[in-house]
XYZ file of C-alpha atoms in Angstrom:
207
model
C 113.326 -105.611 -91.653
C 116.918 -105.594 -90.443
C 119.594 -103.257 -91.792
C 121.377 -106.200 -93.388
C 118.344 -106.750 -95.646
C 118.166 -103.162 -96.926
C 120.132 -102.571 -100.154
C 122.265 -99.455 -100.387
C 122.542 -97.971 -103.872
C 125.772 -96.039 -104.471
C 126.053 -93.633 -107.409
C 129.573 -94.196 -108.721
C 129.322 -93.455 -112.436
C 129.976 -89.722 -112.787
C 133.122 -88.137 -114.186
C 134.159 -86.146 -111.112
C 135.215 -83.019 -112.997
C 136.077 -81.108 -109.803
C 138.898 -83.588 -109.166
C 140.007 -83.772 -112.776
C 143.693 -84.084 -111.889
C 142.817 -87.346 -110.091
C 139.971 -88.610 -112.252
C 141.582 -88.579 -115.684
C 142.768 -92.107 -114.958
C 140.324 -93.394 -112.317
C 136.685 -92.767 -111.361
C 136.214 -90.329 -108.483
C 134.992 -92.976 -105.973
C 138.350 -94.729 -106.415
C 140.410 -91.718 -105.296
C 142.294 -92.945 -102.239
C 142.277 -91.606 -98.690
C 144.675 -93.300 -96.308
C 145.503 -95.934 -98.901
C 141.881 -96.979 -99.516
C 139.405 -95.692 -102.124
C 136.596 -93.401 -100.999
C 134.104 -96.049 -102.129
C 135.525 -98.671 -99.769
C 135.558 -96.198 -96.855
C 131.899 -95.446 -97.608
C 130.862 -99.106 -97.697
C 132.766 -99.820 -94.492
C 130.916 -96.934 -92.838
C 127.538 -98.386 -93.841
C 128.765 -101.773 -92.649
C 129.287 -100.392 -89.135
C 125.528 -99.849 -88.975
C 124.810 -103.407 -90.120
C 124.195 -102.801 -93.835
C 125.722 -105.482 -96.036
C 123.936 -105.268 -99.422
C 125.353 -102.796 -101.918
C 124.370 -101.854 -105.465
C 127.197 -99.861 -107.048
C 125.973 -97.922 -110.102
C 128.849 -97.902 -112.582
C 129.547 -95.583 -115.495
C 132.753 -93.674 -116.200
C 135.716 -96.081 -115.964
C 133.501 -98.643 -114.250
C 135.906 -101.426 -115.210
C 138.374 -100.083 -112.618
C 135.770 -100.449 -109.870
C 134.933 -103.956 -111.107
C 138.574 -104.995 -111.048
C 139.031 -103.655 -107.529
C 136.027 -105.453 -106.066
C 136.772 -108.722 -107.810
C 139.837 -108.766 -105.561
C 138.394 -106.997 -102.513
C 138.666 -110.055 -100.270
C 142.398 -110.242 -100.877
C 142.721 -106.496 -100.279
C 140.794 -106.342 -96.991
C 141.366 -109.707 -95.273
C 144.249 -111.199 -93.336
C 145.870 -114.093 -95.199
C 147.155 -117.349 -93.660
C 149.764 -119.096 -95.835
C 149.926 -122.713 -94.662
C 153.111 -124.787 -94.872
C 151.574 -127.117 -97.452
C 150.791 -124.253 -99.807
C 147.148 -123.757 -98.818
C 146.049 -120.106 -98.768
C 143.314 -119.168 -96.309
C 141.627 -115.769 -96.063
C 140.280 -114.649 -92.720
C 136.858 -113.155 -93.286
C 136.826 -109.368 -92.983
C 133.790 -107.074 -93.272
C 133.947 -107.095 -97.077
C 133.689 -110.880 -97.085
C 130.197 -110.573 -95.599
C 128.907 -108.126 -98.187
C 126.609 -108.808 -101.122
C 127.786 -106.473 -103.902
C 126.149 -105.826 -107.281
C 128.315 -103.898 -109.749
C 125.596 -102.561 -112.053
C 126.383 -101.064 -115.460
C 124.197 -97.952 -115.709
C 125.795 -96.105 -118.644
C 128.760 -93.777 -118.915
C 126.700 -90.659 -119.697
C 123.551 -91.410 -117.676
C 121.988 -88.869 -115.340
C 121.205 -89.686 -111.722
C 117.586 -90.712 -112.309
C 118.625 -92.978 -115.183
C 121.226 -94.730 -113.038
C 118.661 -95.391 -110.317
C 116.154 -96.721 -112.860
C 118.692 -99.018 -114.504
C 119.750 -100.472 -111.150
C 116.180 -100.774 -109.837
C 115.926 -104.475 -110.698
C 118.482 -105.208 -107.982
C 116.393 -103.549 -105.244
C 114.789 -106.566 -103.582
C 113.271 -104.837 -100.543
C 110.433 -102.333 -99.968
C 112.956 -99.608 -99.135
C 116.552 -98.825 -100.037
C 119.335 -96.421 -99.177
C 120.978 -94.107 -101.680
C 124.193 -92.103 -101.564
C 126.933 -90.682 -103.740
C 130.112 -92.684 -104.217
C 132.417 -89.752 -103.523
C 131.157 -88.409 -100.183
C 131.957 -89.346 -96.594
C 130.203 -88.247 -93.416
C 129.628 -89.029 -89.753
C 125.824 -89.082 -90.164
C 123.947 -91.429 -87.810
C 122.405 -93.785 -90.362
C 120.330 -95.618 -87.765
C 118.770 -92.341 -86.631
C 118.019 -91.351 -90.221
C 116.461 -94.740 -90.968
C 114.350 -94.578 -87.796
C 113.163 -91.090 -88.773
C 112.225 -92.368 -92.228
C 110.265 -95.295 -90.833
C 108.319 -93.258 -88.290
C 107.267 -90.442 -90.622
C 105.644 -92.501 -93.373
C 107.062 -90.508 -96.296
C 108.393 -91.820 -99.599
C 111.880 -90.458 -98.956
C 114.185 -89.012 -96.314
C 117.385 -87.074 -96.897
C 120.074 -85.630 -94.686
C 120.312 -81.850 -94.540
C 123.415 -80.034 -93.323
C 124.454 -76.438 -92.736
C 126.951 -75.319 -95.397
C 130.108 -73.449 -94.445
C 130.473 -69.867 -95.536
C 132.631 -69.453 -98.627
C 134.553 -66.657 -96.931
C 135.883 -65.699 -93.520
C 133.577 -63.233 -91.748
C 134.793 -59.988 -90.158
C 133.127 -58.071 -87.357
C 133.884 -54.351 -87.369
C 133.832 -51.920 -84.483
C 132.250 -48.423 -84.553
C 135.380 -46.866 -86.065
C 135.877 -49.540 -88.714
C 138.433 -51.539 -86.778
C 138.354 -55.328 -87.029
C 137.237 -56.690 -83.646
C 136.660 -60.321 -84.648
C 137.387 -62.648 -87.544
C 135.549 -65.923 -87.974
C 136.971 -68.331 -90.553
C 134.290 -69.903 -92.766
C 131.592 -70.461 -90.167
C 128.565 -72.626 -90.826
C 125.545 -70.766 -92.202
C 122.977 -71.812 -89.627
C 119.988 -70.372 -91.489
C 120.615 -72.441 -94.614
C 120.582 -76.152 -95.429
C 122.043 -78.155 -98.300
C 121.736 -81.763 -99.420
C 123.860 -83.935 -97.109
C 123.933 -86.816 -99.584
C 122.455 -89.727 -97.598
C 118.926 -90.905 -98.414
C 116.384 -93.610 -97.661
C 113.528 -94.178 -100.114
C 110.559 -96.474 -100.418
C 110.984 -98.573 -103.553
C 107.870 -96.899 -105.020
C 109.972 -93.753 -105.405
C 111.701 -95.249 -108.452
C 108.434 -95.368 -110.415
C 108.035 -91.611 -109.880
C 111.314 -90.730 -111.554
C 111.049 -89.142 -115.016
C 111.496 -91.557 -117.892
C 114.893 -91.358 -119.496
C-alpha cells in the first residue's frame, strides 16, 4: 500500500483553551502561522511524504474549517485570468488531496471523534494526529517502523524540555553554569503522530 492510499485522520474539534485569546472566534487548527492556518501547514507536511487522503474531525466552530476548505483551491493555487474571461487554476498540492470534513460533535472526546469518523477509513491502517501540532518527524520512518513491528499502533515519543532553566553550582555555592530549559533525556512524552491498524478503532471504549 502506497502512502497516497493511507488516510490521515486529523483531530480538529477541540476548543483550544490554552490559546483562548485566539480561539474565541476560530478553532485552534485555524490559528495562522505565516499567513496560513496550522491545519493547512500540517496537511502540506503530510503531503511532502506522499499522503493525500485526509479525514478532518470537526467539532468546535467546524463551519469555519468547512468554509476554508471549500475554497482551498483558490487559496493555494496560482490563477490564470484569460483575456476572454476564463479563469484557470494551476493545480497545487491541495488540488490533489481527497478531504473529508467529518462532523464528530462539538463536545466529543478523542475516542468518540475517532469512532464517528471511522466509516471514512477505507484502508487497513490509518494515520492520526492533532490538528494543532507541527513537527519535523520523519513520517516515512515511523510508518516503516509500524509495518515491521506488527503492532496495532505506533506513536512518536519525544523528550520534553525542562520547565525551568537549570543551574550548576560550584563547591562554594557560586553559579558555574546555566542551561536554559534543556531537554529531559530520561523522560518521554506523546509526540502526537500515530499510525494504527484499523482494528484499533473497535478496541476504543463505547461512547
